[in-house]
Coordinates of C-alpha atoms in Angstrom, one line a residue:
M1 CA 20.9 -8.8 -43.2
T2 CA 17.2 -7.8 -42.8
H3 CA 15.9 -8.5 -39.3
H4 CA 12.6 -9.6 -37.9
H5 CA 12.4 -9.9 -34.2
R6 CA 9.7 -11.6 -32.2
P7 CA 9.1 -11.1 -28.5
P8 CA 9.6 -14.4 -26.6
A9 CA 6.2 -16.1 -26.1
A10 CA 5.0 -19.4 -24.7
R11 CA 4.0 -21.9 -27.3
R12 CA 0.3 -22.4 -27.7
H13 CA 0.7 -26.1 -28.2
R14 CA -2.3 -26.3 -30.4
A15 CA -0.4 -28.6 -32.7
L16 CA -1.0 -31.5 -30.2
A17 CA -4.5 -31.8 -31.4
A18 CA -3.2 -32.3 -34.9
V19 CA -0.9 -35.0 -33.7
L20 CA -3.5 -36.7 -31.7
L21 CA -5.5 -36.8 -34.9
P22 CA -2.8 -38.5 -36.8
I23 CA -3.4 -41.2 -39.3
L24 CA -4.0 -44.8 -38.8
A25 CA -2.4 -48.0 -39.2
V26 CA -3.1 -51.6 -39.7
A27 CA -1.2 -54.3 -41.3
G28 CA -1.2 -58.0 -41.8
C29 CA 0.6 -58.2 -45.0
G30 CA 4.0 -57.4 -46.3
T31 CA 6.1 -54.4 -45.7
G32 CA 8.0 -52.1 -48.0
S33 CA 7.3 -51.4 -51.6
A34 CA 4.0 -52.0 -53.3
A35 CA 3.1 -54.8 -55.6
D36 CA 5.8 -55.1 -58.3
G37 CA 8.0 -52.4 -56.7
G38 CA 8.4 -50.9 -60.1
S39 CA 7.9 -47.2 -60.9
G40 CA 7.4 -47.4 -64.6
G41 CA 8.4 -44.9 -67.1
A42 CA 5.3 -44.0 -69.1
A43 CA 4.6 -40.4 -69.8
S44 CA 1.2 -40.8 -68.3
G45 CA 1.0 -42.2 -64.8
G46 CA -2.8 -42.2 -64.5
T47 CA -5.0 -40.9 -61.7
L48 CA -4.7 -42.0 -58.1
V49 CA -7.9 -41.7 -56.1
I50 CA -7.4 -42.1 -52.3
G51 CA -10.2 -42.7 -49.8
A52 CA -9.1 -41.0 -46.5
T53 CA -10.5 -41.8 -43.1
G54 CA -11.7 -38.3 -42.1
K55 CA -12.3 -34.8 -43.3
L56 CA -9.6 -33.2 -45.4
P57 CA -7.5 -30.3 -44.2
N58 CA -7.7 -26.6 -44.9
P59 CA -5.1 -26.5 -47.7
D60 CA -3.6 -23.2 -46.5
T61 CA -0.2 -24.2 -45.5
V62 CA 0.0 -24.8 -41.7
I63 CA -3.7 -24.4 -40.8
G64 CA -4.5 -28.0 -41.6
G65 CA -7.0 -29.4 -39.2
A66 CA -7.0 -33.1 -40.3
G67 CA -4.0 -34.3 -38.4
Y68 CA -1.1 -36.2 -40.0
E69 CA -3.4 -37.9 -42.5
G70 CA -4.4 -34.5 -43.9
K71 CA -0.8 -33.4 -43.9
R72 CA 0.4 -36.6 -45.5
L73 CA -2.2 -36.7 -48.3
V74 CA -2.7 -32.9 -49.0
S75 CA -0.4 -30.4 -47.3
F76 CA 2.9 -32.2 -48.0
Q77 CA 1.8 -32.7 -51.7
L78 CA 1.2 -29.0 -52.2
Y79 CA 4.0 -27.5 -50.1
E80 CA 7.4 -28.1 -48.7
G81 CA 9.4 -26.6 -45.8
L82 CA 13.1 -25.9 -45.7
T83 CA 13.6 -29.6 -44.8
R84 CA 11.6 -32.7 -45.5
Y85 CA 11.4 -36.4 -44.5
D86 CA 13.3 -38.8 -46.7
L87 CA 10.5 -41.3 -47.4
S88 CA 12.4 -43.4 -49.9
R89 CA 13.2 -46.4 -47.7
S90 CA 11.2 -48.8 -45.7
D91 CA 13.8 -50.4 -43.4
G92 CA 14.2 -47.7 -40.7
P93 CA 12.7 -44.5 -39.3
S94 CA 12.6 -41.7 -41.9
E95 CA 15.5 -39.2 -41.7
I96 CA 15.4 -35.4 -42.2
T97 CA 17.0 -34.2 -45.4
G98 CA 17.1 -30.9 -47.4
A99 CA 14.1 -29.6 -49.3
L100 CA 13.9 -25.9 -50.0
A101 CA 17.3 -25.6 -48.1
T102 CA 20.2 -27.7 -49.2
S103 CA 22.3 -27.4 -46.0
W104 CA 22.4 -25.7 -42.6
T105 CA 24.8 -24.9 -39.8
V106 CA 24.2 -24.0 -36.1
A107 CA 26.5 -21.5 -34.3
K108 CA 28.2 -22.2 -31.0
D109 CA 25.4 -20.6 -29.1
R110 CA 23.2 -23.5 -30.4
R111 CA 20.4 -21.0 -31.2
T112 CA 21.6 -19.3 -34.4
W113 CA 21.0 -21.3 -37.6
T114 CA 22.1 -20.5 -41.1
F115 CA 20.3 -22.2 -44.0
T116 CA 21.5 -22.2 -47.6
L117 CA 18.5 -22.3 -49.9
R118 CA 18.1 -24.4 -53.0
K119 CA 18.6 -22.5 -56.2
G120 CA 16.3 -22.8 -59.3
V121 CA 13.1 -23.8 -57.4
K122 CA 9.8 -22.6 -58.8
F123 CA 6.4 -22.3 -57.2
Q124 CA 3.5 -23.9 -59.0
D125 CA 2.5 -20.4 -60.3
G126 CA 5.9 -20.1 -62.0
T127 CA 7.4 -17.6 -59.6
A128 CA 10.8 -18.1 -58.1
F129 CA 11.5 -19.3 -54.6
D130 CA 14.2 -17.3 -52.7
A131 CA 15.1 -15.9 -49.3
D132 CA 12.4 -13.2 -49.6
A133 CA 9.8 -15.9 -49.9
V134 CA 10.9 -17.5 -46.7
V135 CA 10.8 -14.2 -44.8
F136 CA 7.4 -13.5 -46.3
N137 CA 6.0 -16.8 -45.0
L138 CA 7.6 -16.4 -41.6
D139 CA 6.0 -12.9 -41.3
R140 CA 2.7 -14.5 -42.2
Y141 CA 3.0 -16.9 -39.4
L142 CA 4.9 -14.9 -36.7
N143 CA 4.5 -11.2 -37.3
K144 CA 1.1 -9.9 -36.2
K145 CA 1.7 -6.7 -38.1
S146 CA 1.9 -8.5 -41.4
P147 CA -1.2 -7.9 -43.5
Y148 CA -1.2 -11.6 -44.2
Y149 CA -1.0 -12.8 -40.6
T150 CA -4.1 -14.5 -39.1
D151 CA -4.7 -16.1 -35.7
A152 CA -5.3 -19.4 -37.4
L153 CA -1.9 -19.3 -39.2
G154 CA -0.2 -18.2 -36.0
A155 CA -1.7 -21.1 -34.0
G156 CA -1.0 -23.6 -36.7
A157 CA 2.7 -22.5 -36.9
S158 CA 3.2 -22.1 -33.1
E159 CA 4.4 -25.6 -32.3
Y160 CA 7.1 -25.8 -35.0
A161 CA 8.0 -22.1 -35.5
G162 CA 6.9 -20.7 -32.2
D163 CA 10.4 -20.5 -30.7
I164 CA 11.9 -18.5 -33.5
T165 CA 12.7 -15.1 -32.1
Q166 CA 14.6 -13.6 -35.0
Y167 CA 14.6 -14.4 -38.7
G168 CA 16.1 -12.6 -41.7
K169 CA 17.7 -12.7 -45.1
L170 CA 21.5 -12.8 -45.4
D171 CA 21.5 -12.7 -49.2
G172 CA 19.5 -14.2 -52.0
D173 CA 20.0 -17.8 -51.0
R174 CA 20.8 -17.7 -47.3
I175 CA 18.7 -17.0 -44.3
R176 CA 19.4 -16.9 -40.6
L177 CA 16.9 -18.1 -37.9
V178 CA 17.4 -17.7 -34.2
T179 CA 15.5 -19.7 -31.6
K180 CA 14.7 -18.7 -28.1
E181 CA 16.5 -21.7 -26.6
P182 CA 18.8 -24.3 -28.1
N183 CA 16.8 -26.7 -30.2
G184 CA 18.5 -29.8 -31.5
H185 CA 15.5 -30.9 -33.6
F186 CA 15.0 -27.6 -35.3
P187 CA 15.7 -29.0 -38.8
Q188 CA 12.9 -31.6 -38.2
D189 CA 10.5 -28.9 -37.0
L190 CA 11.1 -26.9 -40.2
A191 CA 9.7 -29.7 -42.3
H192 CA 6.3 -28.6 -41.0
V193 CA 6.8 -24.9 -41.6
L194 CA 5.4 -24.9 -45.1
I195 CA 6.2 -22.2 -47.7
A196 CA 3.6 -20.7 -49.9
S197 CA 4.0 -18.5 -53.0
P198 CA 4.1 -14.9 -51.9
T199 CA 2.7 -13.8 -55.2
A200 CA -0.3 -16.1 -54.8
V201 CA -0.9 -15.0 -51.2
R202 CA -0.8 -11.3 -52.2
K203 CA -3.2 -12.0 -55.1
T204 CA -5.9 -13.6 -53.0
G205 CA -5.1 -12.4 -49.5
S206 CA -4.9 -14.9 -46.6
A207 CA -8.7 -15.1 -46.3
K208 CA -9.0 -16.6 -49.8
F209 CA -5.7 -18.3 -50.2
S210 CA -7.1 -21.7 -49.2
E211 CA -9.3 -21.5 -52.4
H212 CA -6.2 -21.2 -54.6
P213 CA -3.2 -22.6 -52.7
V214 CA 0.2 -22.5 -54.4
G215 CA 3.4 -24.1 -53.1
T216 CA 6.5 -25.8 -54.4
G217 CA 5.4 -29.4 -53.8
P218 CA 5.0 -32.2 -56.4
F219 CA 1.3 -31.6 -57.0
K220 CA -0.5 -28.4 -57.8
F221 CA -4.1 -27.5 -56.8
V222 CA -6.9 -27.9 -59.3
R223 CA -10.2 -27.8 -57.4
Q224 CA -11.8 -28.9 -54.1
K225 CA -15.0 -29.4 -52.2
A226 CA -13.8 -28.1 -48.9
G227 CA -13.2 -30.8 -46.4
E228 CA -14.6 -33.5 -48.6
Q229 CA -12.6 -33.9 -51.8
I230 CA -9.5 -32.2 -53.4
E231 CA -8.1 -32.7 -56.9
L232 CA -4.4 -32.1 -57.6
A233 CA -2.4 -32.4 -60.8
R234 CA 1.3 -33.2 -61.5
F235 CA 3.6 -30.2 -61.2
D236 CA 5.9 -30.6 -64.1
G237 CA 8.3 -28.0 -62.7
Y238 CA 8.9 -29.8 -59.4
W239 CA 12.6 -29.5 -58.5
R240 CA 13.0 -33.2 -57.7
G241 CA 11.4 -34.2 -61.0
A242 CA 7.8 -34.4 -62.0
P243 CA 5.7 -37.1 -60.3
K244 CA 4.6 -40.0 -62.4
L245 CA 0.9 -39.5 -61.7
D246 CA -1.2 -37.2 -63.9
K247 CA -3.7 -36.5 -61.1
L248 CA -4.1 -37.1 -57.4
V249 CA -7.7 -37.1 -55.9
V250 CA -8.3 -37.4 -52.2
K251 CA -11.8 -38.1 -50.9
A252 CA -13.0 -38.1 -47.3
L253 CA -14.6 -41.5 -46.5
P254 CA -14.7 -41.7 -42.7
D255 CA -16.8 -44.9 -42.7
A256 CA -14.6 -48.0 -43.0
A257 CA -17.3 -50.0 -44.8
A258 CA -17.8 -47.1 -47.3
R259 CA -14.0 -47.1 -48.0
T260 CA -14.0 -50.8 -48.7
A261 CA -17.1 -50.5 -50.9
A262 CA -15.5 -47.7 -52.9
L263 CA -12.3 -49.7 -53.4
R264 CA -14.2 -52.7 -54.7
S265 CA -16.4 -50.6 -57.0
G266 CA -13.5 -48.7 -58.5
A267 CA -14.6 -45.4 -57.1
V268 CA -11.2 -45.2 -55.4
N269 CA -8.0 -47.2 -56.1
W270 CA -6.4 -46.8 -52.7
I271 CA -7.9 -46.6 -49.1
E272 CA -6.3 -45.7 -45.8
Y273 CA -6.8 -48.0 -42.9
P274 CA -8.9 -50.9 -44.2
N275 CA -11.0 -52.5 -41.5
P276 CA -8.9 -55.5 -40.2
D277 CA -11.9 -57.8 -40.7
D278 CA -12.0 -56.9 -44.4
I279 CA -8.3 -57.6 -45.2
P280 CA -8.5 -61.3 -46.0
A281 CA -11.3 -60.8 -48.5
L282 CA -9.6 -57.8 -50.1
K283 CA -6.4 -59.8 -50.5
A284 CA -8.4 -62.6 -52.1
D285 CA -9.7 -60.0 -54.6
G286 CA -6.1 -59.1 -55.6
V287 CA -5.8 -56.0 -53.5
N288 CA -2.3 -55.2 -52.1
V289 CA -2.3 -54.4 -48.4
L290 CA 1.0 -52.7 -47.3
T291 CA 2.1 -52.3 -43.7
N292 CA 5.1 -51.3 -41.8
A293 CA 6.1 -50.4 -38.2
Y294 CA 6.1 -46.7 -37.5
D295 CA 5.7 -44.2 -34.7
H296 CA 2.3 -45.1 -33.3
L297 CA 1.0 -46.0 -29.8
W298 CA -2.6 -46.9 -28.9
Y299 CA -2.8 -46.5 -25.1
W300 CA -4.8 -45.4 -22.1
I301 CA -3.7 -42.2 -20.3
L302 CA -4.3 -42.9 -16.5
D303 CA -5.0 -40.2 -13.9
T304 CA -1.8 -40.6 -11.8
G305 CA -2.8 -37.7 -9.5
A306 CA -5.7 -39.3 -7.6
G307 CA -7.4 -42.5 -6.7
P308 CA -6.0 -46.0 -7.3
W309 CA -4.1 -44.9 -10.5
K310 CA -1.9 -42.7 -8.2
D311 CA -0.1 -45.8 -7.1
P312 CA 2.5 -47.1 -9.6
R313 CA 1.9 -50.7 -8.4
V314 CA -1.7 -50.4 -9.6
R315 CA -0.7 -49.0 -12.9
R316 CA 1.9 -51.8 -13.4
A317 CA -0.7 -54.4 -12.4
A318 CA -3.1 -53.1 -15.0
N319 CA -0.4 -53.4 -17.7
Y320 CA 0.4 -57.0 -16.7
A321 CA -3.3 -57.8 -17.0
I322 CA -3.5 -56.9 -20.7
D323 CA -3.3 -59.7 -23.3
R324 CA -1.8 -57.5 -26.1
E325 CA -1.0 -60.5 -28.3
A326 CA -4.6 -61.5 -28.4
I327 CA -5.7 -57.9 -29.3
A328 CA -3.0 -57.6 -32.0
E329 CA -3.7 -61.0 -33.6
N330 CA -7.3 -61.9 -32.9
L331 CA -8.9 -58.5 -33.0
L332 CA -6.6 -56.6 -35.3
H333 CA -5.6 -59.6 -37.4
G334 CA -1.9 -58.9 -37.2
T335 CA -2.3 -55.3 -38.3
A336 CA -0.7 -54.1 -35.1
E337 CA 2.0 -55.3 -32.7
P338 CA 1.8 -55.7 -28.9
A339 CA 3.2 -52.6 -27.1
H340 CA 5.3 -53.9 -24.2
Q341 CA 6.9 -50.5 -23.4
A342 CA 6.4 -46.8 -24.0
A343 CA 8.6 -46.5 -27.1
P344 CA 6.9 -47.6 -30.3
H345 CA 8.6 -50.4 -32.2
G346 CA 9.1 -48.3 -35.3
T347 CA 11.2 -45.6 -33.6
F348 CA 14.8 -45.1 -32.8
A349 CA 13.9 -44.9 -29.1
Y350 CA 12.8 -48.5 -29.1
D351 CA 15.1 -50.9 -27.2
P352 CA 14.0 -54.6 -27.0
A353 CA 15.7 -54.7 -23.6
N354 CA 13.0 -52.3 -22.3
D355 CA 10.1 -54.5 -23.1
T356 CA 8.5 -55.0 -19.7
Y357 CA 4.8 -55.9 -19.7
R358 CA 3.8 -59.4 -20.7
H359 CA 0.4 -60.9 -20.0
D360 CA 0.7 -62.1 -16.4
P361 CA -2.6 -61.9 -14.5
A362 CA -1.2 -63.6 -11.5
K363 CA 1.5 -60.9 -11.1
A364 CA -1.2 -58.3 -11.7
R365 CA -3.3 -59.6 -8.8
R366 CA -0.2 -59.7 -6.5
L367 CA 0.6 -56.1 -7.3
L368 CA -3.0 -55.1 -6.6
A369 CA -3.0 -56.8 -3.3
E370 CA 0.3 -55.2 -2.3
A371 CA -1.2 -51.8 -3.2
G372 CA -4.2 -52.5 -1.0
Y373 CA -6.7 -53.5 -3.7
P374 CA -7.0 -57.3 -3.3
H375 CA -10.5 -57.2 -4.6
G376 CA -9.8 -54.6 -7.3
F377 CA -11.6 -51.4 -7.8
A378 CA -13.9 -49.5 -10.2
T379 CA -12.8 -46.9 -12.7
S380 CA -13.8 -45.3 -16.0
V381 CA -12.3 -44.5 -19.4
T382 CA -13.4 -42.1 -22.1
V383 CA -13.0 -43.7 -25.6
P384 CA -13.4 -42.0 -29.0
T385 CA -15.7 -43.7 -31.4
G386 CA -13.3 -43.1 -34.2
G387 CA -10.6 -40.7 -35.4
S388 CA -7.5 -40.8 -37.4
G389 CA -4.9 -43.2 -35.9
N390 CA -7.4 -44.7 -33.4
L391 CA -7.8 -48.0 -35.2
V392 CA -11.1 -49.6 -34.0
P393 CA -11.0 -47.8 -30.6
V394 CA -14.2 -49.2 -28.9
P395 CA -13.5 -52.9 -29.6
I396 CA -9.9 -52.4 -28.4
A397 CA -11.1 -50.7 -25.3
E398 CA -13.6 -53.5 -24.7
A399 CA -10.9 -56.1 -25.0
V400 CA -8.8 -54.2 -22.4
Q401 CA -11.9 -53.9 -20.2
R402 CA -12.3 -57.7 -20.2
D403 CA -8.6 -58.2 -19.3
L404 CA -8.8 -55.7 -16.5
A405 CA -12.0 -57.3 -15.1
A406 CA -10.3 -60.6 -14.9
V407 CA -8.0 -59.2 -12.2
G408 CA -10.7 -57.2 -10.5
I409 CA -10.5 -53.8 -12.1
K410 CA -13.9 -52.9 -13.4
A411 CA -13.6 -50.2 -16.1
E412 CA -16.7 -48.4 -17.3
I413 CA -16.3 -47.3 -21.0
R414 CA -17.7 -43.9 -21.8
T415 CA -17.7 -43.0 -25.5
T416 CA -17.5 -39.7 -27.2
D417 CA -16.4 -38.3 -30.6
W418 CA -12.8 -37.6 -31.3
T419 CA -13.1 -33.9 -31.7
T420 CA -14.8 -33.6 -28.2
L421 CA -12.1 -35.8 -26.6
I422 CA -9.1 -33.8 -27.9
G423 CA -10.9 -30.5 -27.4
A424 CA -11.3 -31.4 -23.7
E425 CA -7.6 -32.5 -23.5
A426 CA -6.5 -29.2 -24.9
K427 CA -8.2 -27.5 -22.0
G428 CA -6.6 -29.8 -19.5
E429 CA -9.8 -31.8 -19.0
V430 CA -11.2 -35.3 -19.6
A431 CA -14.3 -35.6 -21.7
R432 CA -17.1 -37.2 -19.7
G433 CA -15.1 -36.9 -16.4
S434 CA -13.4 -40.3 -16.5
Q435 CA -10.2 -41.4 -14.8
A436 CA -8.5 -42.4 -18.0
V437 CA -8.6 -41.6 -21.7
A438 CA -8.0 -44.1 -24.6
Q439 CA -6.4 -42.8 -27.8
S440 CA -3.5 -43.1 -30.2
T441 CA -0.6 -40.8 -30.7
T442 CA 2.8 -40.3 -32.2
L443 CA 5.8 -39.6 -30.0
F444 CA 8.8 -39.1 -32.3
Q445 CA 7.5 -38.2 -35.7
S446 CA 7.8 -34.7 -34.3
E447 CA 10.2 -34.5 -31.4
A448 CA 8.9 -31.0 -30.6
L449 CA 5.7 -32.6 -29.2
L450 CA 7.3 -35.2 -26.9
P451 CA 7.4 -32.9 -23.8
L452 CA 3.7 -32.3 -24.1
F453 CA 3.1 -36.0 -23.6
I454 CA 5.5 -37.0 -20.9
G455 CA 6.9 -33.7 -19.5
T456 CA 5.8 -32.0 -16.3
G457 CA 3.3 -29.1 -16.6
S458 CA 1.9 -29.8 -20.0
P459 CA -1.0 -27.5 -20.9
F460 CA -2.9 -30.6 -22.1
W461 CA -4.4 -33.3 -19.9
T462 CA -1.7 -36.0 -19.5
G463 CA -2.9 -37.7 -16.4
H464 CA -0.8 -35.3 -14.2
Y465 CA 2.2 -37.4 -14.9
S466 CA 5.5 -35.9 -13.7
N467 CA 9.0 -37.4 -13.3
P468 CA 11.9 -34.9 -12.8
E469 CA 14.4 -37.3 -14.3
V470 CA 12.3 -37.6 -17.4
D471 CA 12.1 -33.8 -17.6
K472 CA 16.0 -33.5 -17.3
L473 CA 16.4 -36.1 -20.1
L474 CA 13.9 -34.3 -22.4
A475 CA 15.6 -31.0 -21.8
K476 CA 19.1 -32.5 -22.5
A477 CA 17.8 -34.1 -25.7
G478 CA 15.9 -31.1 -26.9
A479 CA 18.9 -28.8 -26.8
D480 CA 21.3 -31.3 -28.4
A481 CA 21.9 -31.0 -32.1
D482 CA 23.7 -34.4 -32.1
R483 CA 21.1 -37.0 -33.1
A484 CA 22.9 -40.0 -31.5
S485 CA 22.9 -38.2 -28.1
R486 CA 19.3 -37.2 -28.5
E487 CA 18.3 -40.7 -29.3
A488 CA 20.1 -42.1 -26.2
A489 CA 18.4 -39.6 -23.9
Y490 CA 15.0 -40.3 -25.4
T491 CA 15.5 -44.0 -25.0
Q492 CA 16.4 -43.6 -21.4
A493 CA 13.4 -41.2 -20.8
L494 CA 11.0 -43.7 -22.3
K495 CA 12.5 -46.5 -20.2
L496 CA 11.6 -44.5 -17.1
V497 CA 8.1 -43.8 -18.4
T498 CA 7.7 -47.6 -19.0
A499 CA 8.7 -48.3 -15.4
D500 CA 6.4 -45.5 -14.1
A501 CA 3.5 -46.9 -16.2
P502 CA 1.4 -43.7 -16.4
W503 CA -0.3 -45.3 -19.4
L504 CA -1.6 -48.7 -20.4
F505 CA 0.6 -49.7 -23.3
V506 CA -1.6 -51.6 -25.7
V507 CA -0.6 -51.9 -29.3
N508 CA 1.6 -50.2 -32.0
D509 CA -0.2 -49.9 -35.3
R510 CA 1.4 -51.0 -38.6
N511 CA -0.1 -48.3 -40.8
P512 CA -2.0 -50.4 -43.3
R513 CA -3.3 -49.2 -46.6
A514 CA -5.1 -51.1 -49.4
L515 CA -4.1 -50.5 -53.0
A516 CA -5.9 -51.8 -56.1
P517 CA -3.7 -54.1 -58.2
T518 CA -3.4 -51.2 -60.8
V519 CA -1.4 -49.1 -58.3
H520 CA 2.4 -49.5 -58.4
G521 CA 5.6 -47.9 -57.1
L522 CA 4.7 -46.9 -53.5
V523 CA 7.4 -47.3 -50.9
Q524 CA 5.8 -47.9 -47.5
P525 CA 8.1 -46.0 -45.1
Q526 CA 8.3 -46.2 -41.3
S527 CA 6.5 -42.9 -41.1
W528 CA 3.1 -41.2 -41.0
F529 CA 4.0 -39.6 -44.3
L530 CA 4.4 -40.8 -47.9
D531 CA 6.3 -39.9 -51.0
L532 CA 3.7 -40.1 -53.8
T533 CA 6.1 -39.0 -56.6
T534 CA 7.0 -42.6 -57.4
V535 CA 3.4 -43.9 -57.6
R536 CA 1.7 -44.7 -60.9
V537 CA -1.6 -46.2 -61.9
D538 CA -2.1 -48.5 -64.8
R539 CA -4.9 -47.6 -67.1

């Protein structure tokens, strides 16, 4: 066995910014498969042109930079990890299955993992995938002595591979990975540790690899206008079978009106997050709008360390003040669901018995009076003007503002751009100095990130929330390889978070996307991610 040792190091947690950038959601229509549900059998599957909501990612493996939307539409189309999300069903949270590995085992120490690699897989440049390729990529991410290591790659890989202390080849189709601590969700983490062609990296060097990216994914790189448009083509040698599409083009269209106009004009035939107000007219034009529950929460993080928000009675009062049903139906036109607890509806941690906060202004006023605020108080919230996954953030914040004002809580809205907001959070700060932050996030799409949101001592600004019992449950779940046990612990942890109310729980998005009637075969999973191999476009 060849060995690669890494000194133990704290995670840099930069990946949180990528998760706070995730995609969007909106619904209102049906769930599940697109249009006719067929996948066709024609040799030519046409060209799919997608209008994305923000800038496109750096296509060099883990660098990304456009959140889960960028990973969904670009990175996961070019590359794969040892594992992947099974995105073939729409009736439950997506499971982890094998990708470049077919199976894995963990030793009794719960730290040593052995992965059996898939045989016969080719990179898009025709070279063979093997154990050496995995070691090469891990060196690129984790070994600062590698000529292909960069700080950007190291930071991008830190959240998902940062706890790997040893890695090496056992033989041609087996590798061994050792983590610093027991990590029950390690197979899920590895879906995000993407594998590039060593031959291609050596040819270009890391500095130029983003201009000629090569992976094992279903689509291969053709050309790009960095951050604005990328063109991919079907990879006929893909190990799961060639995609139906001939080409996949992704365009950055951050303005919602521009996305709708592009769909209507035929400049694109698919848009992410249509504006809820546009959905009835789009449906009247024959556009298919697909939605589904998934791991998404739009919420306010409250400063639990000082001022009125320090009192849990005040935080609970504010939650009872919110009319979530009105926001979901009247403002978001059914493209989101009311969030009555911390666990999003579309996750395994959701338990209907834990739904707590209904619209009850009278109860809100009683709690405020008990806490010593019979006449309410003044506060402030920083709200992004946009950003992947944030729906229509300012109008939602204004609706919450009105509901809070009705019970005496006067909230000043301070707007900023998404990059500034998450940049400040990464430094442990609040942009514009408010007592709360409004945003969206994912909790369980990547379990590795959950302690950063609700655990004590996060390097990110989380409103100073801390509950030792929550920390114990997170530690128990994180070390447990048994999924059922992890799920039970997470459900209990989120029940405690719901009771503590460190957030204002507002809505769960339903991940809407609008497809021209010529687009067929998409399965809309309960996930941020998508399998585009089944999609075809009629000519």
